[in-house]
Amino acid sequence: MKRTTSRSGASPAAGLWLRPGRLGEVLAVATLLASALLPSAAAATDAPPPASSPRHDYEDALRKSLLYFEAQRSGRLPHGQRVTWRDHSGLTDGLEQGVDLVGGYYDAGDHVKFGLPMAFTVTMLSWSLLEYGADVADAGELAHALESIKWGTDYFIKAHTRPDELWAEVGDGDTDHYCWQRPEDMTTSRQAYKVDRDRPGSDVAGETAAAMAAASMVFREHNPHYASLLLHHALQLFEFADKYRGKYDSSIAEVKSYYASVSGYHDELLWAALWLHRATGRAEYLDYVVDNADDFGGTGWAITEFSWDVKYAGVQILAARLLLSGEHSPRHRETLEQYRAKAEHYVCACLGRNAADGNVERSPGGMLYVRQWNNMQYVTSAAFLLSAYSGYLSSSSSSSSVTCAAGGGSSAAASAGEVFALARAQVDYVLGSNPRGMSYLVGYGARFPARVHHRAASIVPYKHSKEFIGCAQGFDDWFVRKGANPNVVVGAIVGGPDRRDRFRDHRENYMQTEACTYNTAPMVGMFAMLNRLARDEAGVNR
C-alpha cells in the first residue's frame, strides 16, 4: 500500500502487511513506512479496457453473486437453500466453550470462521443495499440480499455473548490448512477464540459494530424489531471496542498468519463511529470522528487501498459524504474538509491523477493492481467506493468534481462522470472485458475459472456421496486432479490476474484462484445499479 502523509508519527502499519495464509503460507504484501515516501516504481498506467467490450448481463451477475453467499454458509442450512451441493456443517461450533456459535460464513476456500473479514463482508453487503437497494429490489433480488446479510448478523448476535465479550474466530487456520475436506466432513479443530476486557480486540469489535449498525438501517423498513436489536448490539460493541483498546491479533495469536490487523484498530473505531452516526443521527459519534481525526490517522494518512483490514479510504469517503450533503455543524466543517482531501487522494490514485508516487498501478488491460495476492478484492472495493463517491458528488450542491494534485504544484479536476466511468470499467473487467476475455465471476459468461481453490467445490457433493473423506484423502483424491471442479461455486470472484493480466486456472494457484466473501460483497449493489443503467440506456437507444 502506497502512502503519503502530512503528519508525523508512526505508520498505521510500521511493519509488513500480511494477508491470509493459504495452506500454511503467509504473504508479505507491502513495504515499510520508509519506502512509502519514495517514488513508486509502479506508477499508474492509463490503459483502457479493450475497445470491443461486450455488453454485460448485470442482472445475471447480480443473481449469481448472491448465490455465492449461500455456498459459504456454515451451520444448519435452511430449507430454501439454493446451492444444493452444500449440506449442514459446523453444527458443534462453540460447544466446547459452552456457547452456540453455529452459523456464519466461511471466509474463502477453507473452513475457519474469521470474525474480522466476515464482519467487513456484512458491512459491505449492507452498504450496497443502502446505496443501491432500490435497484436490487427492482431486479427481484432483495429477499436474497437481505438473507445474505441476516445470515451474518444472526451469527454476530450469537457471538456477542456479553456487552464486553465477542467470539472472533472458530477453527484454527493451521490445522484447517493441513486438510482438504468438505465442510460436512471436517475433522479439524473447532476451537473458538474471543476478545473481552482482558484480551481486547478493538478492530474486530469495531468492525462488527459497523456491520450491525449498517445492517440495522437495511432492516429498519423490513423488520423494525430486528433492526433495533442489531443497533443495540452495535452500540454495545462500539463502547467495548473504544473502552478496552487493543489489537485482536495480540489477544488471539492464532489469527496472526491469516487475518492480522496490521493497520491497527484506529481505522475501525472511526469507521464504526461513522456508521453509528448514520444509523442513530447522534452528534456524539460525529464528534468522535472529528475529535479523533488526527490522533487516529483519519485525516493524516492518504491511502491507496480499501480492504477488510484497511478502512481509512472508506472512513474518508463516508466523512466526505457528510460534508457534501451538509449533514454537519459548522464546528465539524474544517475537519471534514481534511477528510475529503484524503478521500480524493484515494479517488485520484485510482484515476492515476496524483503525483507519480501516489497512484494505483494499472494492468495493460486497465485493471487496478495493488498486489499479487487476491488482487480482485481491491478492484471490487475500489469500484464500489468510486461509484459511491461519484454519486455523492453528483448529488451535492457545493461540488461536482474531484481535484487531483498532479505534482509540481499543479492540479487537475476529474468530474463525477469520470470517476463513475472508472468504477464501471473495473466491474466490466471482472465480468470479461479484459485481454483474456475471461469472467472472474465464477459461473458468469462463456469463460470463467473452473478450478477454483475451494475445498467444498473441488470434491464430490456430500448429497451424492456421504462416504467420509479424510484429511489427507482430499489432497490425494481431489486436490491434485487436473479437471474442473465437480461443483461450480457460482458468484465467487477469484483472486484474479497478475499485473500483466495473466491468469493460471490451477487449483494450487491459490493467490489467483481462491475467492473470498469480501471480493463479491461490494459487487452486489454495483451489479444491481448497473443493471438499472443498462436498462435505461437500452430504452433510450430503442
Coordinates of C-alpha atoms in Angstrom, one line a residue:
M1 CA 0.0 0.0 0.0
K2 CA 1.4 3.3 -1.0
R3 CA 1.0 6.2 1.5
T4 CA 1.6 9.9 1.5
T5 CA 1.4 11.7 4.8
S6 CA 1.0 15.2 6.1
R7 CA 1.6 14.2 9.7
S8 CA 4.4 12.9 11.8
G9 CA 4.4 9.7 13.8
A10 CA 4.3 6.0 13.2
S11 CA 2.6 4.4 10.3
P12 CA -0.6 2.5 11.0
A13 CA 1.5 -0.5 9.9
A14 CA 5.1 0.0 10.8
G15 CA 5.9 -3.4 9.6
L16 CA 4.9 -5.6 6.7
W17 CA 1.3 -6.0 5.7
L18 CA 0.1 -9.6 5.8
R19 CA -2.7 -11.4 4.0
P20 CA -4.5 -14.6 4.8
G21 CA -2.2 -17.6 4.8
R22 CA -3.4 -20.4 2.5
L23 CA -2.1 -23.9 3.0
G24 CA 0.1 -22.6 5.8
E25 CA 1.8 -19.8 3.9
V26 CA 1.8 -16.1 4.7
L27 CA 2.4 -13.4 2.1
A28 CA 4.2 -10.1 3.0
V29 CA 2.4 -7.6 0.9
A30 CA 3.6 -4.1 1.4
T31 CA 6.6 -2.0 2.3
L32 CA 7.8 -0.3 5.4
L33 CA 6.9 3.4 6.0
A34 CA 10.3 4.4 4.9
S35 CA 9.7 3.2 1.4
A36 CA 6.2 4.7 1.3
L37 CA 7.7 8.1 0.6
L38 CA 9.9 7.0 -2.2
P39 CA 8.9 7.4 -5.9
S40 CA 6.8 4.4 -7.0
A41 CA 8.3 2.0 -9.4
A42 CA 4.7 1.0 -10.3
A43 CA 3.1 4.2 -11.4
A44 CA -0.4 4.1 -12.8
T45 CA -0.8 3.3 -16.4
D46 CA -3.8 4.9 -18.2
A47 CA -4.5 1.7 -20.2
P48 CA -8.2 1.4 -21.1
P49 CA -10.0 -1.9 -21.3
P50 CA -10.4 -3.4 -24.7
A51 CA -12.4 -1.2 -27.1
S52 CA -14.6 -4.1 -28.1
S53 CA -16.1 -4.6 -24.6
P54 CA -19.2 -6.8 -24.8
R55 CA -22.5 -5.8 -23.2
H56 CA -22.9 -7.4 -19.9
D57 CA -25.9 -9.0 -18.3
Y58 CA -25.7 -7.3 -14.9
E59 CA -28.9 -8.8 -13.7
D60 CA -27.5 -12.3 -14.2
A61 CA -24.3 -11.2 -12.4
L62 CA -26.4 -9.9 -9.5
R63 CA -28.3 -13.2 -9.2
K64 CA -25.2 -15.2 -9.3
S65 CA -23.3 -13.0 -6.8
L66 CA -25.9 -13.7 -4.2
L67 CA -25.7 -17.4 -4.7
Y68 CA -22.1 -17.3 -3.6
F69 CA -23.0 -16.4 0.0
E70 CA -25.2 -19.5 0.2
A71 CA -22.2 -21.6 -0.9
Q72 CA -20.2 -20.1 2.0
R73 CA -22.7 -20.8 4.7
S74 CA -21.7 -22.6 7.9
G75 CA -24.3 -24.2 10.2
R76 CA -27.6 -25.8 9.6
L77 CA -28.8 -24.9 6.1
P78 CA -32.3 -23.7 5.6
H79 CA -35.0 -25.4 3.5
G80 CA -34.7 -22.7 0.9
Q81 CA -31.0 -23.3 0.3
R82 CA -30.4 -23.0 -3.4
V83 CA -26.8 -24.2 -3.5
T84 CA -27.7 -27.8 -3.2
W85 CA -24.2 -29.3 -3.3
R86 CA -23.6 -27.9 0.2
D87 CA -25.0 -29.5 3.4
H88 CA -25.0 -28.8 7.1
S89 CA -21.6 -28.3 8.7
G90 CA -20.0 -26.9 11.9
L91 CA -23.0 -28.0 14.0
T92 CA -21.0 -28.2 17.2
D93 CA -19.2 -24.9 16.9
G94 CA -18.8 -23.3 20.3
L95 CA -19.9 -26.5 22.1
E96 CA -16.5 -26.9 23.9
Q97 CA -16.8 -23.3 25.2
G98 CA -20.4 -23.6 26.2
V99 CA -21.7 -21.1 23.7
D100 CA -23.8 -21.5 20.5
L101 CA -21.6 -20.4 17.6
V102 CA -23.3 -22.4 14.9
G103 CA -23.8 -20.4 11.7
G104 CA -21.9 -17.5 10.0
Y105 CA -19.7 -17.7 6.9
Y106 CA -16.5 -19.5 5.9
D107 CA -14.3 -16.7 4.5
A108 CA -12.9 -18.4 1.4
G109 CA -12.0 -21.9 0.3
D110 CA -11.3 -23.1 3.8
H111 CA -13.5 -23.7 6.9
V112 CA -12.3 -21.2 9.5
K113 CA -14.8 -18.6 10.6
F114 CA -12.8 -15.4 10.9
G115 CA -14.7 -12.6 12.5
L116 CA -12.9 -9.6 11.0
P117 CA -13.4 -10.3 7.3
M118 CA -16.8 -11.8 8.0
A119 CA -17.9 -8.5 9.6
F120 CA -16.4 -6.5 6.8
T121 CA -18.3 -8.6 4.3
V122 CA -21.6 -7.9 6.1
T123 CA -20.8 -4.1 6.3
M124 CA -20.2 -4.0 2.5
L125 CA -23.3 -6.0 1.7
S126 CA -25.3 -3.6 3.9
W127 CA -23.7 -0.5 2.3
S128 CA -24.5 -2.0 -1.1
L129 CA -28.2 -2.1 -0.1
L130 CA -28.1 1.4 1.5
E131 CA -26.8 2.9 -1.8
Y132 CA -28.5 0.7 -4.3
G133 CA -31.2 -1.2 -2.5
A134 CA -34.0 0.0 -4.8
D135 CA -32.1 -1.4 -7.8
V136 CA -31.6 -4.7 -6.0
A137 CA -35.4 -4.8 -5.3
D138 CA -36.2 -3.9 -8.9
A139 CA -34.2 -6.8 -10.1
G140 CA -36.2 -9.1 -7.8
E141 CA -33.2 -10.0 -5.6
L142 CA -34.0 -8.0 -2.4
A143 CA -35.1 -11.0 -0.4
H144 CA -31.9 -12.9 -1.2
A145 CA -29.8 -9.9 -0.4
L146 CA -31.4 -9.5 3.0
E147 CA -30.9 -13.2 3.7
S148 CA -27.2 -12.8 2.9
I149 CA -26.9 -10.0 5.5
K150 CA -29.0 -11.8 8.1
W151 CA -27.0 -15.0 7.9
G152 CA -24.1 -13.0 9.1
T153 CA -25.8 -10.7 11.6
D154 CA -27.7 -13.7 13.2
Y155 CA -24.2 -15.2 13.9
F156 CA -22.8 -11.9 15.3
I157 CA -25.7 -11.8 17.7
K158 CA -24.8 -15.2 19.0
A159 CA -21.1 -14.4 19.1
H160 CA -21.7 -11.2 21.1
T161 CA -22.4 -13.1 24.3
R162 CA -21.8 -10.2 26.8
P163 CA -21.5 -6.4 26.3
D164 CA -17.7 -6.7 26.6
E165 CA -17.3 -10.2 25.0
L166 CA -17.2 -11.2 21.3
W167 CA -16.2 -14.5 19.9
A168 CA -13.9 -13.6 17.0
E169 CA -12.8 -16.9 15.4
V170 CA -14.0 -20.5 15.2
G171 CA -11.5 -23.0 13.9
D172 CA -7.7 -22.9 13.6
G173 CA -6.1 -21.9 10.4
D174 CA -3.0 -24.1 10.8
T175 CA -4.8 -27.4 11.3
D176 CA -7.5 -26.4 8.7
H177 CA -4.9 -25.8 6.0
Y178 CA -3.3 -29.2 6.6
C179 CA -6.6 -30.8 5.4
W180 CA -8.5 -30.8 2.2
Q181 CA -12.0 -31.9 3.2
R182 CA -15.6 -30.9 2.6
P183 CA -17.0 -28.8 5.4
E184 CA -19.5 -31.6 6.1
D185 CA -16.6 -34.0 6.9
M186 CA -14.5 -31.6 9.0
T187 CA -12.1 -33.3 11.4
T188 CA -10.0 -30.2 12.2
S189 CA -10.1 -28.1 15.4
R190 CA -13.2 -26.1 16.0
Q191 CA -11.7 -24.2 18.9
A192 CA -13.3 -20.9 19.4
Y193 CA -11.5 -17.7 20.4
K194 CA -12.9 -14.5 22.0
V195 CA -11.9 -10.9 22.8
D196 CA -13.0 -9.4 26.1
R197 CA -11.8 -6.9 28.7
D198 CA -8.7 -8.8 29.5
R199 CA -8.0 -9.7 25.8
P200 CA -9.2 -6.7 23.9
G201 CA -9.9 -6.6 20.1
S202 CA -11.0 -3.1 19.2
D203 CA -10.6 -3.8 15.4
V204 CA -12.8 -6.9 15.3
A205 CA -15.3 -5.4 17.8
G206 CA -15.3 -2.1 15.9
E207 CA -15.9 -3.8 12.5
T208 CA -18.7 -5.9 14.0
A209 CA -20.3 -2.8 15.4
A210 CA -20.1 -1.2 11.9
A211 CA -21.7 -4.2 10.4
M212 CA -24.5 -4.3 12.9
A213 CA -25.1 -0.5 12.6
A214 CA -25.2 -0.6 8.8
A215 CA -27.4 -3.7 8.8
S216 CA -29.8 -2.1 11.3
M217 CA -30.5 0.6 8.7
V218 CA -31.1 -2.0 6.0
F219 CA -33.7 -3.9 8.1
R220 CA -35.4 -0.8 9.6
E221 CA -38.2 -0.9 7.0
H222 CA -38.4 -4.7 6.5
N223 CA -38.0 -5.8 10.1
P224 CA -38.0 -3.0 12.7
H225 CA -37.7 -5.2 15.7
Y226 CA -34.6 -6.9 14.3
A227 CA -33.2 -3.6 13.3
S228 CA -33.5 -2.3 16.9
L229 CA -31.8 -5.5 18.1
L230 CA -28.9 -5.0 15.7
L231 CA -28.4 -1.4 16.7
H232 CA -28.4 -2.4 20.4
H233 CA -25.6 -4.8 19.7
A234 CA -23.7 -2.2 17.6
L235 CA -23.9 0.4 20.4
Q236 CA -22.5 -2.1 23.0
L237 CA -19.8 -3.3 20.7
F238 CA -18.6 0.2 19.9
E239 CA -18.4 1.0 23.6
F240 CA -16.5 -2.2 24.3
A241 CA -14.1 -1.5 21.4
D242 CA -13.4 2.1 22.5
K243 CA -13.2 1.5 26.2
Y244 CA -10.9 -1.6 26.1
R245 CA -8.5 -0.8 23.3
G246 CA -6.1 -3.3 21.7
K247 CA -5.5 -5.3 18.6
Y248 CA -7.3 -8.5 18.4
D249 CA -4.3 -10.4 16.9
S250 CA -2.4 -9.6 20.1
S251 CA -5.2 -11.3 22.0
I252 CA -5.8 -14.2 19.6
A253 CA -2.4 -15.4 18.3
E254 CA -3.9 -17.9 16.0
V255 CA -5.2 -15.2 13.7
K256 CA -1.8 -13.6 13.0
S257 CA -0.8 -15.7 10.0
Y258 CA -4.2 -15.3 8.3
Y259 CA -6.1 -12.0 9.1
A260 CA -3.6 -10.0 11.1
S261 CA -4.9 -6.5 11.9
V262 CA -1.7 -4.8 10.7
S263 CA -3.4 -1.4 10.2
G264 CA -4.3 -1.4 13.9
Y265 CA -7.7 -0.5 15.3
H266 CA -8.0 3.2 14.9
D267 CA -9.5 3.0 11.4
E268 CA -12.2 0.5 12.7
L269 CA -13.1 2.9 15.6
L270 CA -13.6 5.8 13.2
W271 CA -15.4 3.5 10.7
A272 CA -17.8 2.2 13.4
A273 CA -18.4 5.7 14.8
L274 CA -19.4 6.9 11.3
W275 CA -21.8 4.1 10.8
L276 CA -23.3 4.6 14.2
H277 CA -23.7 8.3 13.4
R278 CA -25.5 7.4 10.2
A279 CA -27.7 4.8 12.0
T280 CA -28.6 7.0 15.0
G281 CA -28.1 10.6 13.9
R282 CA -26.4 11.3 17.3
A283 CA -23.9 14.1 17.1
E284 CA -21.7 12.4 19.7
Y285 CA -20.5 9.9 17.1
L286 CA -19.6 12.6 14.6
D287 CA -17.9 14.5 17.4
Y288 CA -15.8 11.3 18.0
V289 CA -14.8 11.1 14.3
V290 CA -13.8 14.8 14.3
D291 CA -12.1 14.9 17.7
N292 CA -10.0 11.8 16.9
A293 CA -9.4 12.7 13.3
D294 CA -5.7 13.5 13.7
D295 CA -4.7 11.1 16.5
F296 CA -6.3 8.2 14.8
G297 CA -4.9 9.0 11.4
G298 CA -8.2 9.7 9.7
T299 CA -7.1 13.0 8.3
G300 CA -3.4 12.1 8.2
W301 CA -3.0 9.0 6.1
A302 CA -3.6 9.2 2.3
I303 CA -4.3 5.6 1.4
T304 CA -4.5 3.8 -1.9
E305 CA -6.3 0.7 -0.9
F306 CA -9.5 -0.2 0.9
S307 CA -9.9 -3.7 2.4
W308 CA -11.1 -5.9 5.3
D309 CA -8.0 -4.6 7.2
V310 CA -7.5 -1.0 6.0
K311 CA -10.7 1.1 6.3
Y312 CA -9.2 4.6 6.0
A313 CA -10.4 5.2 2.5
G314 CA -13.9 4.1 3.4
V315 CA -13.8 6.3 6.5
Q316 CA -12.7 9.3 4.5
I317 CA -15.3 8.8 1.8
L318 CA -18.1 8.5 4.4
A319 CA -16.9 11.6 6.1
A320 CA -16.7 13.4 2.8
R321 CA -20.3 12.4 2.2
L322 CA -21.4 14.3 5.3
L323 CA -19.6 17.4 4.1
L324 CA -21.1 17.2 0.6
S325 CA -24.6 16.6 1.8
G326 CA -24.4 19.3 4.5
E327 CA -25.0 16.8 7.4
H328 CA -22.7 18.5 9.8
S329 CA -22.4 21.5 12.1
P330 CA -20.1 24.5 11.4
R331 CA -17.6 23.2 14.0
H332 CA -17.2 20.0 12.0
R333 CA -16.6 21.6 8.7
E334 CA -12.8 22.2 8.7
T335 CA -12.0 18.6 9.8
L336 CA -14.5 17.1 7.3
E337 CA -12.7 19.1 4.6
Q338 CA -9.5 17.4 5.6
Y339 CA -11.2 14.0 5.4
R340 CA -12.4 14.9 2.0
A341 CA -8.9 15.8 0.8
K342 CA -7.7 12.3 1.8
A343 CA -10.8 10.7 0.2
E344 CA -10.0 12.5 -3.0
H345 CA -6.4 11.3 -2.8
Y346 CA -7.7 7.8 -2.9
V347 CA -10.0 8.6 -5.9
C348 CA -7.3 10.4 -7.8
A349 CA -4.9 7.5 -7.1
C350 CA -7.3 5.1 -8.8
L351 CA -7.7 7.6 -11.7
G352 CA -3.9 7.8 -12.0
R353 CA -4.1 11.6 -11.5
N354 CA -1.8 12.0 -8.4
A355 CA 1.9 12.7 -8.4
A356 CA 3.9 9.7 -9.6
D357 CA 4.4 8.2 -6.1
G358 CA 0.7 8.3 -5.2
N359 CA -1.1 6.3 -7.8
V360 CA -2.5 2.8 -8.1
E361 CA -0.9 0.7 -10.8
R362 CA -2.9 -0.4 -13.8
S363 CA -2.5 -3.6 -15.8
P364 CA -2.2 -3.2 -19.6
G365 CA -5.9 -4.2 -19.7
G366 CA -6.9 -1.4 -17.3
M367 CA -7.3 -3.4 -14.1
L368 CA -6.4 -1.6 -10.9
Y369 CA -3.5 -3.5 -9.4
V370 CA -2.5 -3.4 -5.7
R371 CA -0.7 -6.7 -5.1
Q372 CA -0.4 -10.3 -6.3
W373 CA -2.4 -12.0 -3.6
N374 CA -6.2 -11.8 -4.3
N375 CA -5.9 -8.5 -6.1
M376 CA -9.6 -8.6 -7.1
Q377 CA -10.6 -7.7 -3.5
Y378 CA -9.0 -4.2 -4.2
V379 CA -10.6 -4.0 -7.6
T380 CA -14.2 -4.6 -6.4
S381 CA -13.8 -2.5 -3.3
A382 CA -12.4 0.4 -5.4
A383 CA -15.2 0.1 -7.9
F384 CA -17.7 0.5 -5.1
L385 CA -16.0 3.4 -3.4
L386 CA -15.6 5.2 -6.7
S387 CA -19.2 4.7 -7.6
A388 CA -20.5 5.8 -4.2
Y389 CA -18.3 8.9 -4.2
S390 CA -19.3 9.8 -7.8
G391 CA -22.9 9.6 -6.5
Y392 CA -22.2 11.9 -3.6
L393 CA -20.6 14.4 -5.9
S394 CA -23.5 14.3 -8.3
S395 CA -26.0 14.9 -5.5
S396 CA -24.0 17.7 -3.9
S397 CA -25.0 21.3 -4.5
S398 CA -21.5 22.5 -3.4
S399 CA -19.1 20.4 -5.6
S400 CA -19.4 18.1 -8.5
S401 CA -15.7 17.3 -9.2
V402 CA -12.5 15.9 -7.7
T403 CA -9.3 18.0 -7.5
C404 CA -6.2 15.9 -8.0
A405 CA -2.7 17.1 -7.1
A406 CA -0.7 16.2 -10.2
G407 CA 2.6 17.2 -8.7
G408 CA 4.9 20.2 -9.3
G409 CA 2.3 22.5 -7.7
S410 CA -0.3 21.7 -10.5
S411 CA -3.7 20.2 -10.1
A412 CA -6.3 18.7 -12.3
A413 CA -10.1 18.2 -12.0
A414 CA -12.0 15.0 -12.6
S415 CA -15.7 15.0 -13.0
A416 CA -18.1 12.7 -11.2
G417 CA -18.8 11.1 -14.5
E418 CA -15.1 10.3 -15.0
V419 CA -15.0 8.7 -11.5
F420 CA -18.0 6.6 -12.3
A421 CA -16.6 5.6 -15.6
L422 CA -13.6 4.1 -14.0
A423 CA -15.8 2.2 -11.5
R424 CA -17.9 0.7 -14.3
A425 CA -14.7 -0.2 -16.2
Q426 CA -13.5 -2.2 -13.2
V427 CA -16.8 -4.1 -12.9
D428 CA -16.7 -4.8 -16.7
Y429 CA -13.1 -6.1 -16.4
V430 CA -14.3 -8.5 -13.7
L431 CA -17.1 -9.7 -16.0
G432 CA -14.9 -10.4 -19.0
S433 CA -13.9 -7.0 -20.7
N434 CA -10.2 -7.9 -20.3
P435 CA -7.4 -9.1 -22.6
R436 CA -8.2 -12.8 -21.8
G437 CA -11.9 -12.4 -22.3
M438 CA -12.4 -14.3 -19.1
S439 CA -15.0 -13.6 -16.4
Y440 CA -13.6 -13.7 -12.9
L441 CA -17.1 -14.0 -11.5
V442 CA -17.5 -17.8 -11.5
G443 CA -20.4 -19.1 -13.4
Y444 CA -20.9 -15.9 -15.4
G445 CA -20.2 -15.7 -19.1
A446 CA -18.7 -18.3 -21.5
R447 CA -15.3 -18.5 -19.8
F448 CA -14.6 -18.4 -16.1
P449 CA -12.3 -20.2 -13.7
A450 CA -13.1 -23.9 -13.5
R451 CA -10.6 -25.0 -10.8
V452 CA -11.3 -22.6 -8.0
H453 CA -9.2 -23.2 -4.9
H454 CA -12.2 -24.2 -2.8
R455 CA -12.4 -27.4 -0.8
A456 CA -16.2 -28.0 -1.0
A457 CA -16.4 -27.1 -4.7
S458 CA -13.5 -29.4 -5.6
I459 CA -14.9 -32.6 -4.0
V460 CA -17.9 -34.7 -4.9
P461 CA -21.1 -33.2 -3.3
Y462 CA -22.0 -34.6 0.1
K463 CA -25.5 -35.4 -1.1
H464 CA -24.1 -37.6 -3.9
S465 CA -21.6 -39.4 -1.7
K466 CA -21.8 -39.4 2.1
E467 CA -18.8 -41.6 2.3
F468 CA -16.3 -39.8 4.7
I469 CA -13.4 -38.1 3.0
G470 CA -10.4 -37.8 5.3
C471 CA -8.0 -35.0 5.8
A472 CA -5.2 -36.3 3.6
Q473 CA -7.5 -38.2 1.3
G474 CA -8.9 -35.0 0.0
F475 CA -5.5 -33.9 -1.2
D476 CA -4.7 -37.3 -2.7
D477 CA -8.0 -37.9 -4.5
W478 CA -9.4 -34.4 -5.3
F479 CA -6.9 -31.5 -4.9
V480 CA -4.4 -33.0 -7.4
R481 CA -7.0 -33.6 -10.1
K482 CA -6.4 -31.7 -13.3
G483 CA -10.0 -31.4 -14.3
A484 CA -12.7 -28.9 -13.5
N485 CA -14.2 -28.8 -10.0
P486 CA -17.3 -31.1 -9.7
N487 CA -19.2 -28.2 -8.2
V488 CA -19.3 -24.6 -9.6
V489 CA -19.1 -22.1 -6.8
V490 CA -21.3 -19.6 -8.7
G491 CA -20.9 -16.0 -7.8
A492 CA -17.4 -16.3 -6.4
I493 CA -14.9 -13.6 -7.5
V494 CA -11.5 -15.2 -7.5
G495 CA -8.2 -13.5 -6.8
G496 CA -7.8 -12.7 -10.4
P497 CA -4.9 -12.0 -12.8
D498 CA -1.5 -10.5 -12.2
R499 CA -0.2 -7.1 -13.1
R500 CA 0.2 -8.2 -16.7
D501 CA -3.4 -9.6 -17.0
R502 CA -2.0 -13.1 -16.8
F503 CA -4.1 -15.8 -15.1
R504 CA -3.5 -19.5 -14.4
D505 CA -6.6 -21.5 -13.7
H506 CA -5.0 -24.1 -11.5
R507 CA -6.3 -25.2 -8.1
E508 CA -2.9 -25.0 -6.5
N509 CA -2.6 -21.4 -7.7
Y510 CA -4.4 -20.1 -4.6
M511 CA -3.2 -16.5 -5.0
Q512 CA -5.3 -16.2 -8.2
T513 CA -8.0 -18.9 -8.0
E514 CA -9.2 -18.6 -4.4
A515 CA -12.3 -16.5 -3.8
C516 CA -13.3 -14.6 -0.7
T517 CA -16.7 -13.3 0.5
Y518 CA -15.3 -9.7 0.7
N519 CA -14.5 -9.9 -3.0
T520 CA -18.1 -10.3 -4.0
A521 CA -19.8 -8.3 -1.3
P522 CA -19.2 -4.8 -2.9
M523 CA -20.4 -6.0 -6.3
V524 CA -24.0 -6.9 -5.2
G525 CA -25.0 -3.2 -5.3
M526 CA -22.8 -2.4 -8.2
F527 CA -24.4 -5.1 -10.4
A528 CA -27.9 -4.0 -9.4
M529 CA -27.2 -0.4 -10.2
L530 CA -25.5 -1.1 -13.5
N531 CA -28.4 -3.3 -14.4
R532 CA -30.7 -0.4 -14.0
L533 CA -28.5 1.9 -16.0
A534 CA -28.2 -0.7 -18.8
R535 CA -32.0 -0.9 -19.0
D536 CA -32.2 2.8 -19.1
E537 CA -29.6 3.0 -21.8
A538 CA -31.4 0.3 -23.8
G539 CA -34.7 2.3 -23.5
V540 CA -33.0 5.5 -24.8
N541 CA -31.4 3.6 -27.7
R542 CA -34.7 2.0 -28.9

